[in-house]
């Protein structure tokens, strides 16, 4: 049986296509934005904010003139722009995912994970990336609301091609000095907390009100919190040697929390 542990992979922020093309100066003054590319379905494009812990923020937008019906049926097509909409875990090997699926099934929550579905993206330099995505579903096999639980991004081409945080360290040297993701807080209705908590427990192998998750670099890692709220919402916090507040896009503020030992 594999002992590979889940790792935080990336956080998804949905923006308008015009915003993605001309990112706000406040963002560029605080964070370095790397090129992304066009996804295999041709519906979305992205840019990336890479961190030294190996996690990244994905700024994603639907292409200009996208077919309204195709957008409607996309996992993120009906979500509000300029918000954190989803988050992903990964594993060293796609073959490790079957054990995650089994643990979640055995937790007897009203959610499960789909089998991995092929996906990919073409980078501006023509490099074709391949991966598989597994998303949470309810007991009827219908997609759960994005953001309640992490989806899985399982690389079929080397992850370093998708997330070159070690190959080009300049992409992780941010003016605001953020070094990685400190925490993700999932706020969701009380009626969902028990079943979602069972899924988190099954993924992480522990029963608690917050869950530690490893990161690709092997650094300290991040924490996932779950709190009661009227509506589902995701909050992101970064860390670095100095405290700061960064406006990713208008109306979306992210705190950078000072963490000991991050000065360099």
PDB file of C-alpha atoms in Angstrom:
ATOM      1  CA  UNK A   1       0.000   0.000   0.000  1.00  0.00           C
ATOM      2  CA  UNK A   2       1.345   3.453  -0.915  1.00  0.00           C
ATOM      3  CA  UNK A   3       2.297   5.810   1.904  1.00  0.00           C
ATOM      4  CA  UNK A   4       2.415   8.893  -0.327  1.00  0.00           C
ATOM      5  CA  UNK A   5       0.798  11.831   1.405  1.00  0.00           C
ATOM      6  CA  UNK A   6      -1.388  14.470  -0.243  1.00  0.00           C
ATOM      7  CA  UNK A   7       0.178  17.834  -1.040  1.00  0.00           C
ATOM      8  CA  UNK A   8      -1.426  21.214  -1.585  1.00  0.00           C
ATOM      9  CA  UNK A   9      -1.092  21.941  -5.297  1.00  0.00           C
ATOM     10  CA  UNK A  10      -2.814  25.215  -6.158  1.00  0.00           C
ATOM     11  CA  UNK A  11      -5.603  27.683  -5.424  1.00  0.00           C
ATOM     12  CA  UNK A  12      -7.943  28.895  -8.173  1.00  0.00           C
ATOM     13  CA  UNK A  13      -9.100  32.508  -8.566  1.00  0.00           C
ATOM     14  CA  UNK A  14     -11.619  33.248 -11.326  1.00  0.00           C
ATOM     15  CA  UNK A  15     -11.225  36.569 -13.143  1.00  0.00           C
ATOM     16  CA  UNK A  16     -12.622  38.243 -16.233  1.00  0.00           C
ATOM     17  CA  UNK A  17     -10.640  37.733 -19.448  1.00  0.00           C
ATOM     18  CA  UNK A  18      -9.865  41.448 -19.744  1.00  0.00           C
ATOM     19  CA  UNK A  19      -8.520  41.427 -16.176  1.00  0.00           C
ATOM     20  CA  UNK A  20      -6.273  38.469 -16.964  1.00  0.00           C
ATOM     21  CA  UNK A  21      -4.918  40.234 -20.050  1.00  0.00           C
ATOM     22  CA  UNK A  22      -4.195  43.490 -18.171  1.00  0.00           C
ATOM     23  CA  UNK A  23      -3.578  42.635 -14.537  1.00  0.00           C
ATOM     24  CA  UNK A  24      -3.912  45.456 -11.986  1.00  0.00           C
ATOM     25  CA  UNK A  25      -0.749  47.383 -11.142  1.00  0.00           C
ATOM     26  CA  UNK A  26      -1.329  46.722  -7.429  1.00  0.00           C
ATOM     27  CA  UNK A  27      -1.023  43.003  -8.075  1.00  0.00           C
ATOM     28  CA  UNK A  28       2.100  43.326 -10.219  1.00  0.00           C
ATOM     29  CA  UNK A  29       3.678  45.595  -7.591  1.00  0.00           C
ATOM     30  CA  UNK A  30       3.264  42.840  -4.982  1.00  0.00           C
ATOM     31  CA  UNK A  31       3.517  39.506  -6.810  1.00  0.00           C
ATOM     32  CA  UNK A  32       5.338  38.138  -9.851  1.00  0.00           C
ATOM     33  CA  UNK A  33       2.924  36.675 -12.395  1.00  0.00           C
ATOM     34  CA  UNK A  34       4.150  33.873 -14.665  1.00  0.00           C
ATOM     35  CA  UNK A  35       2.748  32.896 -18.076  1.00  0.00           C
ATOM     36  CA  UNK A  36       0.196  30.107 -18.093  1.00  0.00           C
ATOM     37  CA  UNK A  37      -1.483  29.026 -21.299  1.00  0.00           C
ATOM     38  CA  UNK A  38      -4.657  27.659 -22.845  1.00  0.00           C
ATOM     39  CA  UNK A  39      -6.409  24.604 -21.434  1.00  0.00           C
ATOM     40  CA  UNK A  40      -7.073  21.566 -23.586  1.00  0.00           C
ATOM     41  CA  UNK A  41     -10.821  22.233 -23.835  1.00  0.00           C
ATOM     42  CA  UNK A  42     -10.143  25.679 -25.336  1.00  0.00           C
ATOM     43  CA  UNK A  43     -12.557  27.327 -22.899  1.00  0.00           C
ATOM     44  CA  UNK A  44     -10.145  28.820 -20.374  1.00  0.00           C
ATOM     45  CA  UNK A  45      -6.731  30.443 -20.141  1.00  0.00           C
ATOM     46  CA  UNK A  46      -4.593  31.162 -17.115  1.00  0.00           C
ATOM     47  CA  UNK A  47      -1.589  32.834 -15.536  1.00  0.00           C
ATOM     48  CA  UNK A  48       0.244  31.630 -12.437  1.00  0.00           C
ATOM     49  CA  UNK A  49       1.675  33.065  -9.229  1.00  0.00           C
ATOM     50  CA  UNK A  50       4.334  30.604  -8.067  1.00  0.00           C
ATOM     51  CA  UNK A  51       5.640  30.354  -4.513  1.00  0.00           C
ATOM     52  CA  UNK A  52       8.844  28.933  -3.073  1.00  0.00           C
ATOM     53  CA  UNK A  53       6.888  26.214  -1.245  1.00  0.00           C
ATOM     54  CA  UNK A  54       5.859  24.758  -4.621  1.00  0.00           C
ATOM     55  CA  UNK A  55       2.210  25.819  -4.377  1.00  0.00           C
ATOM     56  CA  UNK A  56       0.737  28.366  -6.788  1.00  0.00           C
ATOM     57  CA  UNK A  57      -2.253  30.599  -7.362  1.00  0.00           C
ATOM     58  CA  UNK A  58      -3.992  30.066 -10.686  1.00  0.00           C
ATOM     59  CA  UNK A  59      -5.627  33.146 -12.182  1.00  0.00           C
ATOM     60  CA  UNK A  60      -8.107  31.655 -14.638  1.00  0.00           C
ATOM     61  CA  UNK A  61     -10.520  33.248 -17.108  1.00  0.00           C
ATOM     62  CA  UNK A  62     -12.940  32.046 -19.735  1.00  0.00           C
ATOM     63  CA  UNK A  63     -11.805  32.998 -23.207  1.00  0.00           C
ATOM     64  CA  UNK A  64     -13.400  35.998 -24.854  1.00  0.00           C
ATOM     65  CA  UNK A  65     -16.478  34.968 -26.841  1.00  0.00           C
ATOM     66  CA  UNK A  66     -16.796  31.586 -25.125  1.00  0.00           C
ATOM     67  CA  UNK A  67     -19.971  29.683 -26.016  1.00  0.00           C
ATOM     68  CA  UNK A  68     -22.443  30.549 -23.203  1.00  0.00           C
ATOM     69  CA  UNK A  69     -23.811  27.004 -23.094  1.00  0.00           C
ATOM     70  CA  UNK A  70     -20.332  25.494 -22.783  1.00  0.00           C
ATOM     71  CA  UNK A  71     -19.489  27.953 -20.018  1.00  0.00           C
ATOM     72  CA  UNK A  72     -22.736  27.124 -18.219  1.00  0.00           C
ATOM     73  CA  UNK A  73     -21.807  23.446 -18.087  1.00  0.00           C
ATOM     74  CA  UNK A  74     -18.204  24.044 -17.020  1.00  0.00           C
ATOM     75  CA  UNK A  75     -17.394  23.262 -13.384  1.00  0.00           C
ATOM     76  CA  UNK A  76     -16.589  26.929 -12.717  1.00  0.00           C
ATOM     77  CA  UNK A  77     -18.805  28.550 -15.335  1.00  0.00           C
ATOM     78  CA  UNK A  78     -21.459  29.936 -12.979  1.00  0.00           C
ATOM     79  CA  UNK A  79     -19.171  31.136 -10.193  1.00  0.00           C
ATOM     80  CA  UNK A  80     -18.526  34.737  -9.237  1.00  0.00           C
ATOM     81  CA  UNK A  81     -15.447  36.382 -10.706  1.00  0.00           C
ATOM     82  CA  UNK A  82     -12.760  38.026  -8.550  1.00  0.00           C
ATOM     83  CA  UNK A  83     -13.117  35.370  -5.851  1.00  0.00           C
ATOM     84  CA  UNK A  84     -11.248  32.273  -4.696  1.00  0.00           C
ATOM     85  CA  UNK A  85     -13.365  29.506  -6.224  1.00  0.00           C
ATOM     86  CA  UNK A  86     -11.509  26.210  -5.730  1.00  0.00           C
ATOM     87  CA  UNK A  87      -8.336  24.485  -4.567  1.00  0.00           C
ATOM     88  CA  UNK A  88      -6.421  21.383  -5.561  1.00  0.00           C
ATOM     89  CA  UNK A  89      -4.302  18.676  -4.005  1.00  0.00           C
ATOM     90  CA  UNK A  90      -1.787  16.486  -5.781  1.00  0.00           C
ATOM     91  CA  UNK A  91       0.168  13.279  -5.199  1.00  0.00           C
ATOM     92  CA  UNK A  92       3.612  12.114  -6.336  1.00  0.00           C
ATOM     93  CA  UNK A  93       1.997   9.446  -8.530  1.00  0.00           C
ATOM     94  CA  UNK A  94      -1.467   9.137 -10.037  1.00  0.00           C
ATOM     95  CA  UNK A  95      -1.539   5.488  -8.948  1.00  0.00           C
ATOM     96  CA  UNK A  96      -1.600   6.671  -5.311  1.00  0.00           C
ATOM     97  CA  UNK A  97      -5.042   8.188  -5.805  1.00  0.00           C
ATOM     98  CA  UNK A  98      -6.976   4.904  -5.626  1.00  0.00           C
ATOM     99  CA  UNK A  99      -6.113   4.661  -1.919  1.00  0.00           C
ATOM    100  CA  UNK A 100      -7.523   8.167  -1.360  1.00  0.00           C
ATOM    101  CA  UNK A 101     -10.746   7.219  -3.145  1.00  0.00           C
ATOM    102  CA  UNK A 102     -11.064   4.098  -1.026  1.00  0.00           C
ATOM    103  CA  UNK A 103     -10.527   5.949   2.260  1.00  0.00           C
ATOM    104  CA  UNK A 104     -13.150   8.543   1.331  1.00  0.00           C
ATOM    105  CA  UNK A 105     -15.611   5.799   0.333  1.00  0.00           C
ATOM    106  CA  UNK A 106     -15.010   4.022   3.640  1.00  0.00           C
ATOM    107  CA  UNK A 107     -15.673   7.249   5.572  1.00  0.00           C
ATOM    108  CA  UNK A 108     -19.367   6.883   4.624  1.00  0.00           C
ATOM    109  CA  UNK A 109     -19.798  10.572   3.961  1.00  0.00           C
ATOM    110  CA  UNK A 110     -22.307  11.695   1.340  1.00  0.00           C
ATOM    111  CA  UNK A 111     -19.432  12.605  -0.972  1.00  0.00           C
ATOM    112  CA  UNK A 112     -16.929  10.635  -3.018  1.00  0.00           C
ATOM    113  CA  UNK A 113     -14.289  11.324  -5.667  1.00  0.00           C
ATOM    114  CA  UNK A 114     -14.669  10.649  -9.371  1.00  0.00           C
ATOM    115  CA  UNK A 115     -12.131   8.606 -11.265  1.00  0.00           C
ATOM    116  CA  UNK A 116      -9.376  10.774 -12.806  1.00  0.00           C
ATOM    117  CA  UNK A 117     -10.295  12.456 -16.108  1.00  0.00           C
ATOM    118  CA  UNK A 118      -7.651  13.545 -18.629  1.00  0.00           C
ATOM    119  CA  UNK A 119      -6.828  17.242 -18.910  1.00  0.00           C
ATOM    120  CA  UNK A 120      -4.007  19.471 -20.014  1.00  0.00           C
ATOM    121  CA  UNK A 121      -2.734  22.850 -21.116  1.00  0.00           C
ATOM    122  CA  UNK A 122      -0.465  24.220 -23.831  1.00  0.00           C
ATOM    123  CA  UNK A 123       2.137  26.724 -22.626  1.00  0.00           C
ATOM    124  CA  UNK A 124       3.049  29.818 -24.668  1.00  0.00           C
ATOM    125  CA  UNK A 125       6.291  28.102 -25.758  1.00  0.00           C
ATOM    126  CA  UNK A 126       4.284  25.205 -27.214  1.00  0.00           C
ATOM    127  CA  UNK A 127       5.025  22.742 -24.410  1.00  0.00           C
ATOM    128  CA  UNK A 128       2.019  20.448 -23.917  1.00  0.00           C
ATOM    129  CA  UNK A 129       1.218  19.562 -20.312  1.00  0.00           C
ATOM    130  CA  UNK A 130      -0.887  16.555 -19.397  1.00  0.00           C
ATOM    131  CA  UNK A 131      -2.629  15.665 -16.168  1.00  0.00           C
ATOM    132  CA  UNK A 132      -5.751  14.011 -14.795  1.00  0.00           C
ATOM    133  CA  UNK A 133      -8.367  15.674 -12.599  1.00  0.00           C
ATOM    134  CA  UNK A 134     -10.589  14.000 -10.014  1.00  0.00           C
ATOM    135  CA  UNK A 135     -13.413  16.063  -8.542  1.00  0.00           C
ATOM    136  CA  UNK A 136     -15.708  15.513  -5.557  1.00  0.00           C
ATOM    137  CA  UNK A 137     -19.242  14.263  -6.199  1.00  0.00           C
ATOM    138  CA  UNK A 138     -22.356  13.662  -4.156  1.00  0.00           C
ATOM    139  CA  UNK A 139     -23.855  10.233  -3.623  1.00  0.00           C
ATOM    140  CA  UNK A 140     -25.731  10.437  -6.931  1.00  0.00           C
ATOM    141  CA  UNK A 141     -22.561  11.114  -8.900  1.00  0.00           C
ATOM    142  CA  UNK A 142     -23.391  14.791  -9.448  1.00  0.00           C
ATOM    143  CA  UNK A 143     -20.604  17.370  -9.005  1.00  0.00           C
ATOM    144  CA  UNK A 144     -20.426  18.876  -5.536  1.00  0.00           C
ATOM    145  CA  UNK A 145     -20.220  22.631  -5.146  1.00  0.00           C
ATOM    146  CA  UNK A 146     -16.674  23.714  -6.096  1.00  0.00           C
ATOM    147  CA  UNK A 147     -14.500  24.653  -3.140  1.00  0.00           C
ATOM    148  CA  UNK A 148     -16.166  22.527  -0.476  1.00  0.00           C
ATOM    149  CA  UNK A 149     -13.424  19.922  -0.821  1.00  0.00           C
ATOM    150  CA  UNK A 150     -10.204  19.918  -2.831  1.00  0.00           C
ATOM    151  CA  UNK A 151     -10.145  18.460  -6.302  1.00  0.00           C
ATOM    152  CA  UNK A 152      -7.069  16.518  -7.430  1.00  0.00           C
ATOM    153  CA  UNK A 153      -4.586  17.490 -10.138  1.00  0.00           C
ATOM    154  CA  UNK A 154      -2.478  14.412 -10.936  1.00  0.00           C
ATOM    155  CA  UNK A 155       0.415  15.003 -13.318  1.00  0.00           C
ATOM    156  CA  UNK A 156       1.025  12.793 -16.349  1.00  0.00           C
ATOM    157  CA  UNK A 157       3.912  14.967 -17.523  1.00  0.00           C
ATOM    158  CA  UNK A 158       6.562  16.107 -15.011  1.00  0.00           C
ATOM    159  CA  UNK A 159       5.127  18.577 -12.499  1.00  0.00           C
ATOM    160  CA  UNK A 160       8.215  20.787 -12.892  1.00  0.00           C
ATOM    161  CA  UNK A 161       6.991  21.640 -16.400  1.00  0.00           C
ATOM    162  CA  UNK A 162       3.648  22.785 -15.007  1.00  0.00           C
ATOM    163  CA  UNK A 163       5.039  24.474 -11.880  1.00  0.00           C
ATOM    164  CA  UNK A 164       8.646  25.626 -12.544  1.00  0.00           C
ATOM    165  CA  UNK A 165       9.181  27.120  -9.091  1.00  0.00           C
ATOM    166  CA  UNK A 166      12.629  25.524  -8.731  1.00  0.00           C
ATOM    167  CA  UNK A 167      13.721  25.896 -12.345  1.00  0.00           C
ATOM    168  CA  UNK A 168      13.163  29.687 -12.397  1.00  0.00           C
ATOM    169  CA  UNK A 169      13.494  31.059  -8.873  1.00  0.00           C
ATOM    170  CA  UNK A 170      12.955  34.625 -10.086  1.00  0.00           C
ATOM    171  CA  UNK A 171       9.297  33.708 -10.495  1.00  0.00           C
ATOM    172  CA  UNK A 172       9.042  33.138  -6.721  1.00  0.00           C
ATOM    173  CA  UNK A 173      10.860  36.317  -5.593  1.00  0.00           C
ATOM    174  CA  UNK A 174       7.835  38.483  -4.935  1.00  0.00           C
ATOM    175  CA  UNK A 175       8.056  42.181  -3.987  1.00  0.00           C
ATOM    176  CA  UNK A 176       5.728  41.508  -1.030  1.00  0.00           C
ATOM    177  CA  UNK A 177       8.152  38.705   0.016  1.00  0.00           C
ATOM    178  CA  UNK A 178       5.449  36.030   0.210  1.00  0.00           C
ATOM    179  CA  UNK A 179       7.021  32.574   0.316  1.00  0.00           C
ATOM    180  CA  UNK A 180       4.038  30.247   0.303  1.00  0.00           C
ATOM    181  CA  UNK A 181       0.505  29.426   1.388  1.00  0.00           C
ATOM    182  CA  UNK A 182      -0.102  29.575   5.130  1.00  0.00           C
ATOM    183  CA  UNK A 183      -3.713  28.417   5.197  1.00  0.00           C
ATOM    184  CA  UNK A 184      -6.963  27.848   3.386  1.00  0.00           C
ATOM    185  CA  UNK A 185     -10.143  28.470   5.336  1.00  0.00           C
ATOM    186  CA  UNK A 186     -13.322  26.841   4.063  1.00  0.00           C
ATOM    187  CA  UNK A 187     -16.464  28.523   5.343  1.00  0.00           C
ATOM    188  CA  UNK A 188     -19.552  26.451   4.682  1.00  0.00           C
ATOM    189  CA  UNK A 189     -23.094  25.873   5.980  1.00  0.00           C
ATOM    190  CA  UNK A 190     -23.381  23.937   9.221  1.00  0.00           C
ATOM    191  CA  UNK A 191     -25.424  21.173   7.557  1.00  0.00           C
ATOM    192  CA  UNK A 192     -22.432  20.276   5.360  1.00  0.00           C
ATOM    193  CA  UNK A 193     -19.714  20.370   8.006  1.00  0.00           C
ATOM    194  CA  UNK A 194     -20.046  16.810   9.313  1.00  0.00           C
ATOM    195  CA  UNK A 195     -19.850  15.080   5.928  1.00  0.00           C
ATOM    196  CA  UNK A 196     -17.171  17.400   4.556  1.00  0.00           C
ATOM    197  CA  UNK A 197     -15.175  16.880   7.750  1.00  0.00           C
ATOM    198  CA  UNK A 198     -15.327  13.107   7.213  1.00  0.00           C
ATOM    199  CA  UNK A 199     -13.822  13.586   3.746  1.00  0.00           C
ATOM    200  CA  UNK A 200     -11.030  15.785   5.135  1.00  0.00           C
ATOM    201  CA  UNK A 201     -10.337  13.221   7.880  1.00  0.00           C
ATOM    202  CA  UNK A 202     -10.142  10.426   5.307  1.00  0.00           C
ATOM    203  CA  UNK A 203      -7.776  12.393   3.056  1.00  0.00           C
ATOM    204  CA  UNK A 204      -5.412  13.459   5.833  1.00  0.00           C
ATOM    205  CA  UNK A 205      -5.634  10.400   8.069  1.00  0.00           C
ATOM    206  CA  UNK A 206      -6.573  12.418  11.144  1.00  0.00           C
ATOM    207  CA  UNK A 207      -9.734  13.564  12.894  1.00  0.00           C
ATOM    208  CA  UNK A 208      -9.599  17.197  13.960  1.00  0.00           C
ATOM    209  CA  UNK A 209     -11.042  20.645  13.289  1.00  0.00           C
ATOM    210  CA  UNK A 210      -8.049  21.699  11.178  1.00  0.00           C
ATOM    211  CA  UNK A 211      -5.774  19.653   8.966  1.00  0.00           C
ATOM    212  CA  UNK A 212      -2.085  19.969   8.157  1.00  0.00           C
ATOM    213  CA  UNK A 213      -1.180  19.403   4.515  1.00  0.00           C
ATOM    214  CA  UNK A 214       2.274  19.022   3.036  1.00  0.00           C
ATOM    215  CA  UNK A 215       3.607  21.135   0.170  1.00  0.00           C
ATOM    216  CA  UNK A 216       5.760  20.084  -2.817  1.00  0.00           C
ATOM    217  CA  UNK A 217       8.954  21.757  -1.565  1.00  0.00           C
ATOM    218  CA  UNK A 218       8.914  19.906   1.756  1.00  0.00           C
ATOM    219  CA  UNK A 219       8.663  23.200   3.677  1.00  0.00           C
ATOM    220  CA  UNK A 220       6.577  23.476   6.847  1.00  0.00           C
ATOM    221  CA  UNK A 221       3.312  23.079   4.944  1.00  0.00           C
ATOM    222  CA  UNK A 222      -0.131  24.627   5.130  1.00  0.00           C
ATOM    223  CA  UNK A 223      -3.235  24.313   7.274  1.00  0.00           C
ATOM    224  CA  UNK A 224      -6.827  23.763   6.183  1.00  0.00           C
ATOM    225  CA  UNK A 225      -9.501  25.206   8.469  1.00  0.00           C
ATOM    226  CA  UNK A 226     -13.256  24.631   8.316  1.00  0.00           C
ATOM    227  CA  UNK A 227     -15.666  27.156   9.812  1.00  0.00           C
ATOM    228  CA  UNK A 228     -19.433  27.520  10.004  1.00  0.00           C
ATOM    229  CA  UNK A 229     -20.945  30.185   7.745  1.00  0.00           C
ATOM    230  CA  UNK A 230     -24.181  30.915   5.928  1.00  0.00           C
ATOM    231  CA  UNK A 231     -22.693  30.429   2.453  1.00  0.00           C
ATOM    232  CA  UNK A 232     -19.684  28.615   1.032  1.00  0.00           C
ATOM    233  CA  UNK A 233     -16.617  30.837   0.777  1.00  0.00           C
ATOM    234  CA  UNK A 234     -12.858  30.286   0.590  1.00  0.00           C
ATOM    235  CA  UNK A 235     -10.242  32.457   2.274  1.00  0.00           C
ATOM    236  CA  UNK A 236      -6.535  32.310   1.510  1.00  0.00           C
ATOM    237  CA  UNK A 237      -3.580  33.423   3.637  1.00  0.00           C
ATOM    238  CA  UNK A 238       0.055  33.543   2.505  1.00  0.00           C
ATOM    239  CA  UNK A 239       3.203  33.660   4.635  1.00  0.00           C
ATOM    240  CA  UNK A 240       6.567  35.363   4.461  1.00  0.00           C
ATOM    241  CA  UNK A 241       9.150  37.170   6.597  1.00  0.00           C
ATOM    242  CA  UNK A 242       6.982  40.295   6.844  1.00  0.00           C
ATOM    243  CA  UNK A 243       3.270  40.905   7.313  1.00  0.00           C
ATOM    244  CA  UNK A 244       1.446  42.538   4.420  1.00  0.00           C
ATOM    245  CA  UNK A 245      -1.894  42.758   2.647  1.00  0.00           C
ATOM    246  CA  UNK A 246      -2.066  42.146  -1.092  1.00  0.00           C
ATOM    247  CA  UNK A 247      -4.945  43.030  -3.396  1.00  0.00           C
ATOM    248  CA  UNK A 248      -4.983  40.224  -5.962  1.00  0.00           C
ATOM    249  CA  UNK A 249      -7.818  41.747  -7.987  1.00  0.00           C
ATOM    250  CA  UNK A 250     -10.223  44.545  -7.033  1.00  0.00           C
ATOM    251  CA  UNK A 251     -12.099  43.511  -3.912  1.00  0.00           C
ATOM    252  CA  UNK A 252     -10.004  40.409  -3.160  1.00  0.00           C
ATOM    253  CA  UNK A 253      -7.492  41.013  -0.377  1.00  0.00           C
ATOM    254  CA  UNK A 254      -5.063  38.346   0.837  1.00  0.00           C
ATOM    255  CA  UNK A 255      -3.020  38.607   4.027  1.00  0.00           C
ATOM    256  CA  UNK A 256       0.660  37.711   4.164  1.00  0.00           C
ATOM    257  CA  UNK A 257       1.354  36.419   7.675  1.00  0.00           C
ATOM    258  CA  UNK A 258       4.797  36.784   9.222  1.00  0.00           C
ATOM    259  CA  UNK A 259       6.315  33.368   9.893  1.00  0.00           C
ATOM    260  CA  UNK A 260       9.488  32.814  11.916  1.00  0.00           C
ATOM    261  CA  UNK A 261      12.498  31.550  10.004  1.00  0.00           C
ATOM    262  CA  UNK A 262      11.457  32.938   6.626  1.00  0.00           C
ATOM    263  CA  UNK A 263      13.937  35.807   6.471  1.00  0.00           C
ATOM    264  CA  UNK A 264      16.655  35.444   3.890  1.00  0.00           C
TER     265      UNK A 264
END
